[in-house]
């Protein structure tokens, strides 16, 4: 198996599969593939951590109940996954005791042995998200995974006990040994006037964290005013854009 990320602003992950080799993705991630690649649905990535319970957790957390498996048959095959928004596609190696936690839309695909499950599901009733949920996925097992992070990336290595407070939308990925908690910003002024809301994610080392500069919810809300221009955007084009942004808003 060979993988390459092509492009810069809107990258594409292309994976060359040898005869019989398999890659597994989240539902709906496929962009294109060669004709000899066979698709099938599965609840288990093959890492021994899948099955019915993890599938139910994924579904409750907003992901798909099934994973999609791609296998090359009759010779080498190609499968490709394009980024959904401007950003980066990052490879990450997962091993027992060395998993990662990613944002809810982050995991694209992985080799058999990498198992995605829900790490955290939190609902905010006000402030930052106005009722939207904050969901994190844990990638564990053994193998390689590919993660999509939006915007530009900033990576920090936290020392033991060192804490970074992060807007939830900017949390891209972090080592599973990094402790994370949802914290409320104190002070009545923050609750009433704080433009950044009152909830932050506290990430405490040791371990690496990857922060993304463009939260999907922020992009959707920035585009939303331009979709109501008194008919300036009409017909199929307007409906298509509205559908895309609506899907991002719904997460």
mmCIF file of N, CA and C in Angstrom, residues 79-169:
data_model
loop_
_atom_site.group_PDB
_atom_site.id
_atom_site.type_symbol
_atom_site.label_atom_id
_atom_site.label_comp_id
_atom_site.label_asym_id
_atom_site.label_seq_id
_atom_site.Cartn_x
_atom_site.Cartn_y
_atom_site.Cartn_z
ATOM 1 N N UNK A 79 -7.804 4.218 -4.711
ATOM 2 C CA UNK A 79 -8.949 4.835 -4.046
ATOM 3 C C UNK A 79 -8.505 6.218 -3.577
ATOM 4 N N UNK A 80 -9.381 7.217 -3.729
ATOM 5 C CA UNK A 80 -9.010 8.603 -3.426
ATOM 6 C C UNK A 80 -10.060 9.260 -2.541
ATOM 7 N N UNK A 81 -9.572 10.126 -1.652
ATOM 8 C CA UNK A 81 -10.430 10.866 -0.731
ATOM 9 C C UNK A 81 -10.023 12.335 -0.791
ATOM 10 N N UNK A 82 -10.947 13.204 -1.179
ATOM 11 C CA UNK A 82 -10.659 14.633 -1.296
ATOM 12 C C UNK A 82 -11.079 15.372 -0.034
ATOM 13 N N UNK A 83 -10.311 16.391 0.321
ATOM 14 C CA UNK A 83 -10.670 17.231 1.462
ATOM 15 C C UNK A 83 -11.986 17.948 1.178
ATOM 16 N N UNK A 84 -12.794 18.117 2.203
ATOM 17 C CA UNK A 84 -14.103 18.760 2.047
ATOM 18 C C UNK A 84 -14.021 20.272 2.159
ATOM 19 N N UNK A 85 -13.013 20.776 2.841
ATOM 20 C CA UNK A 85 -12.811 22.211 3.003
ATOM 21 C C UNK A 85 -11.309 22.482 2.901
ATOM 22 N N UNK A 86 -10.895 23.739 2.688
ATOM 23 C CA UNK A 86 -9.462 24.035 2.658
ATOM 24 C C UNK A 86 -8.784 23.605 3.956
ATOM 25 N N UNK A 87 -7.640 22.969 3.804
ATOM 26 C CA UNK A 87 -6.940 22.498 4.995
ATOM 27 C C UNK A 87 -5.850 21.511 4.656
ATOM 28 N N UNK A 88 -5.655 20.539 5.526
ATOM 29 C CA UNK A 88 -4.572 19.571 5.393
ATOM 30 C C UNK A 88 -5.085 18.159 5.660
ATOM 31 N N UNK A 89 -4.456 17.189 5.016
ATOM 32 C CA UNK A 89 -4.671 15.777 5.313
ATOM 33 C C UNK A 89 -3.384 15.253 5.946
ATOM 34 N N UNK A 90 -3.497 14.753 7.171
ATOM 35 C CA UNK A 90 -2.324 14.402 7.968
ATOM 36 C C UNK A 90 -2.310 12.903 8.233
ATOM 37 N N UNK A 91 -1.199 12.200 7.900
ATOM 38 C CA UNK A 91 -1.084 10.788 8.280
ATOM 39 C C UNK A 91 -0.654 10.667 9.731
ATOM 40 N N UNK A 92 -1.160 9.655 10.409
ATOM 41 C CA UNK A 92 -0.785 9.434 11.803
ATOM 42 C C UNK A 92 -0.710 7.938 12.055
ATOM 43 N N UNK A 93 0.367 7.506 12.694
ATOM 44 C CA UNK A 93 0.548 6.095 13.023
ATOM 45 C C UNK A 93 -0.016 5.817 14.415
ATOM 46 N N UNK A 94 -0.827 4.768 14.495
ATOM 47 C CA UNK A 94 -1.503 4.389 15.731
ATOM 48 C C UNK A 94 -0.962 3.041 16.184
ATOM 49 N N UNK A 95 -0.723 2.907 17.475
ATOM 50 C CA UNK A 95 -0.245 1.647 18.050
ATOM 51 C C UNK A 95 -0.875 1.489 19.426
ATOM 52 N N UNK A 96 -0.861 0.269 19.984
ATOM 53 C CA UNK A 96 -1.409 0.081 21.328
ATOM 54 C C UNK A 96 -0.768 1.043 22.325
ATOM 55 N N UNK A 97 -1.595 1.812 23.020
ATOM 56 C CA UNK A 97 -1.097 2.799 23.965
ATOM 57 C C UNK A 97 -0.668 4.095 23.326
ATOM 58 N N UNK A 98 -0.765 4.200 21.995
ATOM 59 C CA UNK A 98 -0.366 5.415 21.278
ATOM 60 C C UNK A 98 -1.441 5.794 20.264
ATOM 61 N N UNK A 99 -2.666 5.919 20.733
ATOM 62 C CA UNK A 99 -3.753 6.367 19.883
ATOM 63 C C UNK A 99 -3.817 7.882 19.834
ATOM 64 N N UNK A 100 -4.771 8.393 19.065
ATOM 65 C CA UNK A 100 -4.988 9.834 18.978
ATOM 66 C C UNK A 100 -6.477 10.117 19.104
ATOM 67 N N UNK A 101 -6.789 11.340 19.490
ATOM 68 C CA UNK A 101 -8.168 11.815 19.557
ATOM 69 C C UNK A 101 -8.313 12.933 18.536
ATOM 70 N N UNK A 102 -9.360 12.875 17.700
ATOM 71 C CA UNK A 102 -9.546 13.845 16.621
ATOM 72 C C UNK A 102 -10.945 14.448 16.716
ATOM 73 N N UNK A 103 -11.137 15.595 16.044
ATOM 74 C CA UNK A 103 -12.453 16.226 16.042
ATOM 75 C C UNK A 103 -13.441 15.372 15.261
ATOM 76 N N UNK A 104 -14.727 15.635 15.396
ATOM 77 C CA UNK A 104 -15.776 14.723 14.951
ATOM 78 C C UNK A 104 -15.736 14.427 13.456
ATOM 79 N N UNK A 105 -15.271 15.373 12.635
ATOM 80 C CA UNK A 105 -15.221 15.159 11.193
ATOM 81 C C UNK A 105 -13.810 14.830 10.711
ATOM 82 N N UNK A 106 -12.889 14.560 11.634
ATOM 83 C CA UNK A 106 -11.485 14.477 11.264
ATOM 84 C C UNK A 106 -11.050 13.196 10.579
ATOM 85 N N UNK A 107 -11.542 12.048 11.045
ATOM 86 C CA UNK A 107 -11.047 10.783 10.510
ATOM 87 C C UNK A 107 -11.561 10.548 9.100
ATOM 88 N N UNK A 108 -10.630 10.321 8.165
ATOM 89 C CA UNK A 108 -10.993 10.020 6.778
ATOM 90 C C UNK A 108 -10.996 8.523 6.557
ATOM 91 N N UNK A 109 -9.851 7.891 6.796
ATOM 92 C CA UNK A 109 -9.724 6.457 6.533
ATOM 93 C C UNK A 109 -8.527 5.916 7.296
ATOM 94 N N UNK A 110 -8.359 4.594 7.230
ATOM 95 C CA UNK A 110 -7.235 3.973 7.902
ATOM 96 C C UNK A 110 -7.012 2.562 7.402
ATOM 97 N N UNK A 111 -5.876 2.017 7.750
ATOM 98 C CA UNK A 111 -5.591 0.632 7.420
ATOM 99 C C UNK A 111 -6.369 -0.275 8.368
ATOM 100 N N UNK A 112 -6.610 -1.535 7.960
ATOM 101 C CA UNK A 112 -7.259 -2.467 8.887
ATOM 102 C C UNK A 112 -6.444 -2.550 10.180
ATOM 103 N N UNK A 113 -7.126 -2.525 11.286
ATOM 104 C CA UNK A 113 -6.459 -2.505 12.582
ATOM 105 C C UNK A 113 -6.651 -1.199 13.311
ATOM 106 N N UNK A 114 -6.986 -0.131 12.580
ATOM 107 C CA UNK A 114 -7.294 1.148 13.212
ATOM 108 C C UNK A 114 -8.792 1.206 13.485
ATOM 109 N N UNK A 115 -9.154 1.445 14.725
ATOM 110 C CA UNK A 115 -10.556 1.412 15.129
ATOM 111 C C UNK A 115 -11.010 2.779 15.623
ATOM 112 N N UNK A 116 -12.032 3.392 14.989
ATOM 113 C CA UNK A 116 -12.576 4.667 15.469
ATOM 114 C C UNK A 116 -13.725 4.445 16.443
ATOM 115 N N UNK A 117 -13.744 5.231 17.504
ATOM 116 C CA UNK A 117 -14.853 5.189 18.449
ATOM 117 C C UNK A 117 -15.037 6.576 19.029
ATOM 118 N N UNK A 118 -16.149 6.815 19.699
ATOM 119 C CA UNK A 118 -16.425 8.123 20.283
ATOM 120 C C UNK A 118 -15.634 8.280 21.580
ATOM 121 N N UNK A 119 -14.888 9.397 21.688
ATOM 122 C CA UNK A 119 -14.125 9.676 22.904
ATOM 123 C C UNK A 119 -14.879 10.604 23.843
ATOM 124 N N UNK A 120 -15.660 11.533 23.280
ATOM 125 C CA UNK A 120 -16.393 12.499 24.091
ATOM 126 C C UNK A 120 -17.572 13.015 23.301
ATOM 127 N N UNK A 121 -18.705 13.151 23.963
ATOM 128 C CA UNK A 121 -19.865 13.814 23.381
ATOM 129 C C UNK A 121 -20.419 14.769 24.420
ATOM 130 N N UNK A 122 -20.369 16.074 24.113
ATOM 131 C CA UNK A 122 -20.775 17.100 25.073
ATOM 132 C C UNK A 122 -21.685 18.096 24.371
ATOM 133 N N UNK A 123 -22.798 18.452 24.999
ATOM 134 C CA UNK A 123 -23.715 19.444 24.453
ATOM 135 C C UNK A 123 -23.620 20.722 25.262
ATOM 136 N N UNK A 124 -23.442 21.863 24.547
ATOM 137 C CA UNK A 124 -23.427 23.168 25.191
ATOM 138 C C UNK A 124 -24.788 23.815 24.990
ATOM 139 N N UNK A 125 -25.382 24.296 26.066
ATOM 140 C CA UNK A 125 -26.721 24.880 25.964
ATOM 141 C C UNK A 125 -26.692 26.373 25.667
ATOM 142 N N UNK A 126 -25.541 26.951 25.619
ATOM 143 C CA UNK A 126 -25.480 28.377 25.336
ATOM 144 C C UNK A 126 -24.055 28.800 25.095
ATOM 145 N N UNK A 127 -23.843 30.116 24.970
ATOM 146 C CA UNK A 127 -22.496 30.626 24.805
ATOM 147 C C UNK A 127 -21.918 30.271 23.460
ATOM 148 N N UNK A 128 -20.814 29.565 23.493
ATOM 149 C CA UNK A 128 -19.992 29.331 22.316
ATOM 150 C C UNK A 128 -20.723 28.697 21.157
ATOM 151 N N UNK A 129 -21.437 27.599 21.415
ATOM 152 C CA UNK A 129 -22.004 26.838 20.311
ATOM 153 C C UNK A 129 -23.502 27.035 20.158
ATOM 154 N N UNK A 130 -24.167 27.689 21.126
ATOM 155 C CA UNK A 130 -25.600 27.890 21.000
ATOM 156 C C UNK A 130 -26.368 26.595 20.910
ATOM 157 N N UNK A 131 -25.924 25.567 21.644
ATOM 158 C CA UNK A 131 -26.657 24.306 21.662
ATOM 159 C C UNK A 131 -26.057 23.227 20.797
ATOM 160 N N UNK A 132 -25.010 23.539 19.994
ATOM 161 C CA UNK A 132 -24.407 22.508 19.158
ATOM 162 C C UNK A 132 -23.589 21.543 20.010
ATOM 163 N N UNK A 133 -23.420 20.328 19.513
ATOM 164 C CA UNK A 133 -22.663 19.334 20.238
ATOM 165 C C UNK A 133 -21.180 19.403 19.932
ATOM 166 N N UNK A 134 -20.368 18.960 20.880
ATOM 167 C CA UNK A 134 -18.923 18.859 20.718
ATOM 168 C C UNK A 134 -18.575 17.390 20.834
ATOM 169 N N UNK A 135 -18.093 16.805 19.745
ATOM 170 C CA UNK A 135 -17.827 15.370 19.687
ATOM 171 C C UNK A 135 -16.373 15.153 19.297
ATOM 172 N N UNK A 136 -15.713 14.248 19.995
ATOM 173 C CA UNK A 136 -14.360 13.834 19.658
ATOM 174 C C UNK A 136 -14.351 12.341 19.373
ATOM 175 N N UNK A 137 -13.514 11.939 18.403
ATOM 176 C CA UNK A 137 -13.334 10.525 18.082
ATOM 177 C C UNK A 137 -11.963 10.059 18.563
ATOM 178 N N UNK A 138 -11.896 8.819 19.018
ATOM 179 C CA UNK A 138 -10.616 8.214 19.385
ATOM 180 C C UNK A 138 -10.238 7.184 18.327
ATOM 181 N N UNK A 139 -9.010 7.282 17.818
ATOM 182 C CA UNK A 139 -8.473 6.295 16.885
ATOM 183 C C UNK A 139 -7.470 5.443 17.646
ATOM 184 N N UNK A 140 -7.744 4.142 17.726
ATOM 185 C CA UNK A 140 -6.894 3.241 18.492
ATOM 186 C C UNK A 140 -6.664 1.963 17.693
ATOM 187 N N UNK A 141 -5.897 1.061 18.259
ATOM 188 C CA UNK A 141 -5.554 -0.173 17.550
ATOM 189 C C UNK A 141 -4.128 -0.115 17.057
ATOM 190 N N UNK A 142 -3.910 -0.571 15.820
ATOM 191 C CA UNK A 142 -2.560 -0.557 15.243
ATOM 192 C C UNK A 142 -2.650 -0.394 13.740
ATOM 193 N N UNK A 143 -1.926 0.591 13.203
ATOM 194 C CA UNK A 143 -1.925 0.848 11.772
ATOM 195 C C UNK A 143 -1.740 2.327 11.501
ATOM 196 N N UNK A 144 -2.107 2.745 10.291
ATOM 197 C CA UNK A 144 -1.993 4.151 9.898
ATOM 198 C C UNK A 144 -3.369 4.708 9.591
ATOM 199 N N UNK A 145 -3.609 5.926 10.048
ATOM 200 C CA UNK A 145 -4.861 6.628 9.769
ATOM 201 C C UNK A 145 -4.537 7.949 9.086
ATOM 202 N N UNK A 146 -5.533 8.487 8.384
ATOM 203 C CA UNK A 146 -5.406 9.802 7.760
ATOM 204 C C UNK A 146 -6.514 10.689 8.301
ATOM 205 N N UNK A 147 -6.126 11.904 8.691
ATOM 206 C CA UNK A 147 -7.034 12.823 9.371
ATOM 207 C C UNK A 147 -7.094 14.133 8.596
ATOM 208 N N UNK A 148 -8.309 14.676 8.438
ATOM 209 C CA UNK A 148 -8.492 15.972 7.785
ATOM 210 C C UNK A 148 -8.628 17.061 8.843
ATOM 211 N N UNK A 149 -7.776 18.087 8.735
ATOM 212 C CA UNK A 149 -7.824 19.239 9.626
ATOM 213 C C UNK A 149 -8.036 20.485 8.781
ATOM 214 N N UNK A 150 -8.907 21.385 9.225
ATOM 215 C CA UNK A 150 -9.307 22.519 8.392
ATOM 216 C C UNK A 150 -8.470 23.758 8.683
ATOM 217 N N UNK A 151 -8.155 24.496 7.610
ATOM 218 C CA UNK A 151 -7.334 25.694 7.742
ATOM 219 C C UNK A 151 -5.865 25.350 7.899
ATOM 220 N N UNK A 152 -5.127 26.246 8.538
ATOM 221 C CA UNK A 152 -3.715 26.002 8.816
ATOM 222 C C UNK A 152 -3.557 25.276 10.153
ATOM 223 N N UNK A 153 -2.423 24.621 10.312
ATOM 224 C CA UNK A 153 -2.173 23.812 11.508
ATOM 225 C C UNK A 153 -1.104 24.446 12.391
ATOM 226 N N UNK A 154 -1.313 24.348 13.683
ATOM 227 C CA UNK A 154 -0.293 24.719 14.659
ATOM 228 C C UNK A 154 -0.138 23.547 15.618
ATOM 229 N N UNK A 155 1.095 23.065 15.757
ATOM 230 C CA UNK A 155 1.341 21.899 16.606
ATOM 231 C C UNK A 155 2.185 22.304 17.810
ATOM 232 N N UNK A 156 1.768 21.829 18.972
ATOM 233 C CA UNK A 156 2.501 22.079 20.206
ATOM 234 C C UNK A 156 2.825 20.747 20.871
ATOM 235 N N UNK A 157 3.967 20.706 21.545
ATOM 236 C CA UNK A 157 4.306 19.581 22.411
ATOM 237 C C UNK A 157 4.206 20.066 23.849
ATOM 238 N N UNK A 158 3.214 19.548 24.568
ATOM 239 C CA UNK A 158 2.974 19.987 25.938
ATOM 240 C C UNK A 158 3.812 19.171 26.916
ATOM 241 N N UNK A 159 4.436 19.858 27.845
ATOM 242 C CA UNK A 159 5.179 19.191 28.913
ATOM 243 C C UNK A 159 4.196 18.638 29.939
ATOM 244 N N UNK A 160 4.636 17.695 30.779
ATOM 245 C CA UNK A 160 3.739 17.182 31.824
ATOM 246 C C UNK A 160 3.174 18.317 32.676
ATOM 247 N N UNK A 161 1.854 18.353 32.798
ATOM 248 C CA UNK A 161 1.195 19.377 33.590
ATOM 249 C C UNK A 161 0.939 20.683 32.866
ATOM 250 N N UNK A 162 1.534 20.874 31.685
ATOM 251 C CA UNK A 162 1.303 22.108 30.929
ATOM 252 C C UNK A 162 -0.071 22.060 30.275
ATOM 253 N N UNK A 163 -0.832 23.155 30.372
ATOM 254 C CA UNK A 163 -2.204 23.192 29.879
ATOM 255 C C UNK A 163 -2.384 24.297 28.848
ATOM 256 N N UNK A 164 -3.099 23.980 27.786
ATOM 257 C CA UNK A 164 -3.506 24.956 26.784
ATOM 258 C C UNK A 164 -5.029 25.004 26.777
ATOM 259 N N UNK A 165 -5.600 26.228 26.865
ATOM 260 C CA UNK A 165 -7.044 26.415 26.780
ATOM 261 C C UNK A 165 -7.398 26.762 25.344
ATOM 262 N N UNK A 166 -8.308 25.992 24.748
ATOM 263 C CA UNK A 166 -8.558 26.083 23.306
ATOM 264 C C UNK A 166 -10.054 26.207 23.039
ATOM 265 N N UNK A 167 -10.420 27.111 22.146
ATOM 266 C CA UNK A 167 -11.779 27.176 21.603
ATOM 267 C C UNK A 167 -12.102 25.795 21.026
ATOM 268 N N UNK A 168 -13.251 25.207 21.375
ATOM 269 C CA UNK A 168 -13.548 23.839 20.923
ATOM 270 C C UNK A 168 -13.417 23.633 19.421
ATOM 271 N N UNK A 169 -13.780 24.620 18.623
ATOM 272 C CA UNK A 169 -13.698 24.459 17.180
ATOM 273 C C UNK A 169 -12.287 24.378 16.644
#
